One Martini backbone bead per residue (centre of mass of N, CA, C, O) as a GRO file, in nm:
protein
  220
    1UNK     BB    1  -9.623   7.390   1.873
    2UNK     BB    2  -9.339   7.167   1.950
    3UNK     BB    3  -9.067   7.144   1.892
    4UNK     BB    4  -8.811   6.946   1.817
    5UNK     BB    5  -8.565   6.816   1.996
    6UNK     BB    6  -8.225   6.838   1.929
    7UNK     BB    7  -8.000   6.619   1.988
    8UNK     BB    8  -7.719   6.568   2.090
    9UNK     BB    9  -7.378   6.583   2.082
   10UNK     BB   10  -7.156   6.378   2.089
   11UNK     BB   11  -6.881   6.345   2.283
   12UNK     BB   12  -6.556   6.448   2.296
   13UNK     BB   13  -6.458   6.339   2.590
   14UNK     BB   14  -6.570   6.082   2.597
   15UNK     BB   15  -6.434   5.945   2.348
   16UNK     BB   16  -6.124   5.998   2.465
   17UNK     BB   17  -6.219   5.746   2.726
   18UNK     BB   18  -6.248   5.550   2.502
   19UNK     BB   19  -6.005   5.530   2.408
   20UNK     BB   20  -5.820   5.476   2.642
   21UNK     BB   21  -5.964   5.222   2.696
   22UNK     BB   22  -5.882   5.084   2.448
   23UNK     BB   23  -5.564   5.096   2.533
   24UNK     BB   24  -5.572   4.906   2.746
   25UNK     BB   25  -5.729   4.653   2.574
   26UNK     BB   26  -5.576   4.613   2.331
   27UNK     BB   27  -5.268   4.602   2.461
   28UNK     BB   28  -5.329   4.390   2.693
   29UNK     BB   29  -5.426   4.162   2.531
   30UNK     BB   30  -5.273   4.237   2.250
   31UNK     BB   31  -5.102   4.293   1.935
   32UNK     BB   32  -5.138   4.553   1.796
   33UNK     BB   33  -5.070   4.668   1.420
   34UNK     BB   34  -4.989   4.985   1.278
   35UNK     BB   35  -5.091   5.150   1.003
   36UNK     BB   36  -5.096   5.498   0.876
   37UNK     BB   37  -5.183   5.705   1.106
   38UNK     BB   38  -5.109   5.930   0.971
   39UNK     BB   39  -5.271   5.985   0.801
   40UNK     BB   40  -5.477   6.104   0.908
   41UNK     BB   41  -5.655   6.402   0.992
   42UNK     BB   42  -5.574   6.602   1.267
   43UNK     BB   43  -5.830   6.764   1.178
   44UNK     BB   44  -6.118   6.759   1.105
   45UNK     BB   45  -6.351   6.587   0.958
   46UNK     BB   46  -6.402   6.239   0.955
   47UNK     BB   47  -6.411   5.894   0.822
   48UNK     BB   48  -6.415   5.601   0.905
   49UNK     BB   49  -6.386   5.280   0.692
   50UNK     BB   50  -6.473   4.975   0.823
   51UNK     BB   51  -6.424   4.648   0.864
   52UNK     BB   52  -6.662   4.366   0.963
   53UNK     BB   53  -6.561   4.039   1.130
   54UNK     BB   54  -6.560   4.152   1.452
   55UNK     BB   55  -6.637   4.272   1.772
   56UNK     BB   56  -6.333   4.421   1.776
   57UNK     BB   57  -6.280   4.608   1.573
   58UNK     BB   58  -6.419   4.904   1.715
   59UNK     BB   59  -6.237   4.898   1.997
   60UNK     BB   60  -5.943   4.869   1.790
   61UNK     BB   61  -5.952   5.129   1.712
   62UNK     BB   62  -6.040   5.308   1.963
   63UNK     BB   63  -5.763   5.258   2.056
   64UNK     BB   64  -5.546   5.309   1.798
   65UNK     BB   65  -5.643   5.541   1.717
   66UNK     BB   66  -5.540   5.948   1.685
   67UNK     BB   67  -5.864   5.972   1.738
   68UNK     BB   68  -6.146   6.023   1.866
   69UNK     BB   69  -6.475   5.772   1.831
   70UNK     BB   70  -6.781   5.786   1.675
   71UNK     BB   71  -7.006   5.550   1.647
   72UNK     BB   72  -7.174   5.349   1.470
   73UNK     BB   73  -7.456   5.149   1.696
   74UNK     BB   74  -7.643   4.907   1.743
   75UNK     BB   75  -7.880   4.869   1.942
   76UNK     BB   76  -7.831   4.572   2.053
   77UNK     BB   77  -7.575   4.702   2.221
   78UNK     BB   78  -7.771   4.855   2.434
   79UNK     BB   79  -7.772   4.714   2.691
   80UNK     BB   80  -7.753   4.750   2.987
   81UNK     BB   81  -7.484   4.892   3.083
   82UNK     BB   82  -7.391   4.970   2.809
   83UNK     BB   83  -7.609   5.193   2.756
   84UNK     BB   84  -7.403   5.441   2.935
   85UNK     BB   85  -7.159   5.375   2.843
   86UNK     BB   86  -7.146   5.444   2.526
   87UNK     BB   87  -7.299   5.732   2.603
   88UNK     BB   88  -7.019   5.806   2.769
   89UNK     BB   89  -6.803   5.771   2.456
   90UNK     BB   90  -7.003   5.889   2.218
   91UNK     BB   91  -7.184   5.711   2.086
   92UNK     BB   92  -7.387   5.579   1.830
   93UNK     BB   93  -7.741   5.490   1.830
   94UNK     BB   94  -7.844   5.276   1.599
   95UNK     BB   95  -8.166   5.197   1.384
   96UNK     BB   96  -8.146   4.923   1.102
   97UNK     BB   97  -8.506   4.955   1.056
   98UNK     BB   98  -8.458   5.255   1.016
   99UNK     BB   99  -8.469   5.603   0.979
  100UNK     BB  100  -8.278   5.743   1.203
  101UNK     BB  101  -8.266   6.068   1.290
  102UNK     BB  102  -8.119   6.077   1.521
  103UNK     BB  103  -7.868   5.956   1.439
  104UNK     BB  104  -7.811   6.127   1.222
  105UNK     BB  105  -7.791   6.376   1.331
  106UNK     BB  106  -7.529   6.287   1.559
  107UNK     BB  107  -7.364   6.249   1.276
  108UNK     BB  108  -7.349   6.555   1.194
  109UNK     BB  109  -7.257   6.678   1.463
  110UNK     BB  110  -6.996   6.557   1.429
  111UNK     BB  111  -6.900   6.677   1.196
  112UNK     BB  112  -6.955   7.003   1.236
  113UNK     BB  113  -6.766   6.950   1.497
  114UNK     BB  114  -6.467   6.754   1.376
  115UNK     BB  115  -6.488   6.488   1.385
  116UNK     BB  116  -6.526   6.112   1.433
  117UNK     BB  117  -6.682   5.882   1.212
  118UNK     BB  118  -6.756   5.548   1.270
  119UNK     BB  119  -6.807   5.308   0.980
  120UNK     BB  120  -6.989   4.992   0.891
  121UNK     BB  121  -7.053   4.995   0.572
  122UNK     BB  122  -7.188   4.676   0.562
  123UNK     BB  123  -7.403   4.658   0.853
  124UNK     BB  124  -7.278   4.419   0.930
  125UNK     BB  125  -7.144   4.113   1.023
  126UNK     BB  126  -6.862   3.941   0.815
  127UNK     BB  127  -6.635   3.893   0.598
  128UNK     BB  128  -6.472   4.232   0.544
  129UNK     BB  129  -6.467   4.290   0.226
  130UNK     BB  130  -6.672   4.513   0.108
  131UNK     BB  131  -6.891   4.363  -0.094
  132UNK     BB  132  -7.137   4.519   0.065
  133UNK     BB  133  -7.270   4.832   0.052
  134UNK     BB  134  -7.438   5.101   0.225
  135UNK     BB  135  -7.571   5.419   0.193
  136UNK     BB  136  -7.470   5.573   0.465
  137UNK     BB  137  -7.146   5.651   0.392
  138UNK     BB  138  -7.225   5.832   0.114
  139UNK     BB  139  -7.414   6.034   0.259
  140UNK     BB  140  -7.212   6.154   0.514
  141UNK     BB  141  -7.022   6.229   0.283
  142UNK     BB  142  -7.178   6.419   0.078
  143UNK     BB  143  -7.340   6.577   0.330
  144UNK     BB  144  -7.045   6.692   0.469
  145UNK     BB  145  -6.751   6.636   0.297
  146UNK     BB  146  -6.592   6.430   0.424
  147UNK     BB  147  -6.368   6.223   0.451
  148UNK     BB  148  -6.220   5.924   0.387
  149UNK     BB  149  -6.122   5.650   0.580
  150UNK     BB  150  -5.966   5.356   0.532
  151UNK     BB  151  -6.015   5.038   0.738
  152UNK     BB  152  -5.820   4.750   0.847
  153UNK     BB  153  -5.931   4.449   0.994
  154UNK     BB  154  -5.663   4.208   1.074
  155UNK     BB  155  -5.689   3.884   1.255
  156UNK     BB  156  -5.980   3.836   1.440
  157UNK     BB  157  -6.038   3.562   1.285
  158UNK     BB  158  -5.827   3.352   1.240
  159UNK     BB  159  -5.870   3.243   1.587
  160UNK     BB  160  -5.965   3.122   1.850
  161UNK     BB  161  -5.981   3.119   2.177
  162UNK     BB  162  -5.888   2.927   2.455
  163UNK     BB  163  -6.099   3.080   2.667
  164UNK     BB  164  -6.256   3.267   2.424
  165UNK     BB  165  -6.398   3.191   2.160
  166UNK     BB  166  -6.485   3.491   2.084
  167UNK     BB  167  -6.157   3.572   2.091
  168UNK     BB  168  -5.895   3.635   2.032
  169UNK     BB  169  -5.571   3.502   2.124
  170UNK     BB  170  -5.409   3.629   2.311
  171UNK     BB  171  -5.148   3.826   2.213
  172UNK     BB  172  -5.204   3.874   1.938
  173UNK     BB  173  -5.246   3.973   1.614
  174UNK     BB  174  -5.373   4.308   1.503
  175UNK     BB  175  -5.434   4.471   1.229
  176UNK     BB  176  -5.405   4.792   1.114
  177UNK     BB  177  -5.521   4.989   0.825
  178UNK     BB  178  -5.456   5.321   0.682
  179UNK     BB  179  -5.516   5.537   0.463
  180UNK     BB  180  -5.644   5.725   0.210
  181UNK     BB  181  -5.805   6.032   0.181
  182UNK     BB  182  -6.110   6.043   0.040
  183UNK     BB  183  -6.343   6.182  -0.200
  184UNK     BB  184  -6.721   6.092  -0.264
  185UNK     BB  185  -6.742   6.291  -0.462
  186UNK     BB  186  -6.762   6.474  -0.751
  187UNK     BB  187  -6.851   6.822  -0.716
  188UNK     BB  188  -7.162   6.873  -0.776
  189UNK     BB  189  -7.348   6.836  -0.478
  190UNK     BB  190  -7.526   6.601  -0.512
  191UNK     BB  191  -7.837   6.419  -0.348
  192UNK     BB  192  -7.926   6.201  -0.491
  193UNK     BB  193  -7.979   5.879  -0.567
  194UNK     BB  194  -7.759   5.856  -0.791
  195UNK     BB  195  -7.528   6.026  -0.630
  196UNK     BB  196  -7.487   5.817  -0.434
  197UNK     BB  197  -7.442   5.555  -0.597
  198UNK     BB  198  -7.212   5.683  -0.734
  199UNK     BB  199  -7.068   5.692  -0.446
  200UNK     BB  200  -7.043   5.410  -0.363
  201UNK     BB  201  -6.897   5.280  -0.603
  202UNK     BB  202  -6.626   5.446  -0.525
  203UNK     BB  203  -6.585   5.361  -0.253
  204UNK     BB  204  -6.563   5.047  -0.329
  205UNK     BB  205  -6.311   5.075  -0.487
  206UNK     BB  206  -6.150   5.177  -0.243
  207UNK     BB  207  -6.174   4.962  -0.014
  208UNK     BB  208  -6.087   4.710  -0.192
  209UNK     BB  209  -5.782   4.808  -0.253
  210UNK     BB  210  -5.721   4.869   0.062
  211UNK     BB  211  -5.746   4.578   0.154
  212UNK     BB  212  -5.560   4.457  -0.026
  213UNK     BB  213  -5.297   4.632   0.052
  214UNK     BB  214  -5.326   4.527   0.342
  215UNK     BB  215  -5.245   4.248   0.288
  216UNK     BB  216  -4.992   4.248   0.151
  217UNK     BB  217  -4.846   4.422   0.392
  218UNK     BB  218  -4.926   4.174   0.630
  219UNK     BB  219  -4.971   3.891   0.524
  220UNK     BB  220  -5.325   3.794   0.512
   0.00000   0.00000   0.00000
């Protein structure tokens, strides 16, 4: 009986065409405004979780972080060709109705090689405000170690544009606020699902703090 073949690990060439490609189209339609970027640790692996309140908040982080980033996103945004773009610029492809196993290897993959993994806590586009987090976070934070970057995307909501209802208006303002990176396991190395869920709760409490303070200090 053959083994099942390990999914690759995506690409960080791929993700690094990501970050530029992001670079060129979030500073050319918007004016985002980075704070904290220096925070993020320069080498090994990292979390960004980010809220998640607009379709550009994804693109807008990958524009503006200091490290080429891989996302975990919805299979159902691998439509046509978004499908070959995405897996070409290191993105994660993963299905949020089952464990989805490939998604997960490639997502403790992108960290076991010192990468970048972005994931959107609350699992779905809502209100941004943290205020409901998927035990997803807290797995890949405790079972790989890697430390936890908060990051807040603030003004994407504020108001639509006027010439694509969908996208804020050219030209505005996109804050992003990057936090301090923070360790969500307790020390005791447990992946119990008591240990998650109590990984969580600590989680939950640094994200919406992080979120507070960047609205703070951009008065949103």
């Amino acid at each position: 009986m053959t083994a099942p073949s390990t999914p690759p690990v995506p690409s960080e060439r791929g993700a690094e065409i990501g970050r530029r490609i992001g670079v060129g189209l979030m500073y050319g339609f918007w004016k985002p405004r980075v704070l904290g970027a220096w925070r993020v640790p320069a080498a090994g692996p990292v979390i960004y979780a980010v809220n998640h309140s607009h379709n550009i908040d994804g693109p807008m982080v990958m524009g503006v972080a200091p490290r080429p980033t891989h996302f975990l996103i919805k299979k159902e945004a691998f439509i046509g060709p978004l499908d070959p773009f995405l897996l070409g610029i290191g993105q994660v492809k993963v299905d949020r109705s089952t464990a989805d196993r490939t998604a997960i290897t490639q997502a403790l993959g992108v960290l076991d090689n010192g990468g970048v993994l972005g994931i959107f806590p609350e699992g779905t586009r809502g209100e941004g405000d943290f205020a409901a987090l998927r035990a997803g976070l807290a797995y890949f934070a405790v079972r790989s170690g890697a430390p936890i970057v908060p990051v807040a995307v603030l003004g994407s909501t504020d108001r639509p544009g006027r010439l694509i209802k969908a996208l804020p208006p050219l030209r505005s303002r996109v804050d992003v606020v990057f936090g301090d990176p923070f360790d969500a396991s307790d020390g005791s190395g447990r992946r119990t699902r008591k240990a998650l869920d109590e990984a969580t709760e600590r989680i939950q409490k640094q994200l919406t703090a992080h979120l507070e303070n960047a609205r703070r200090l951009t008065g949103r």
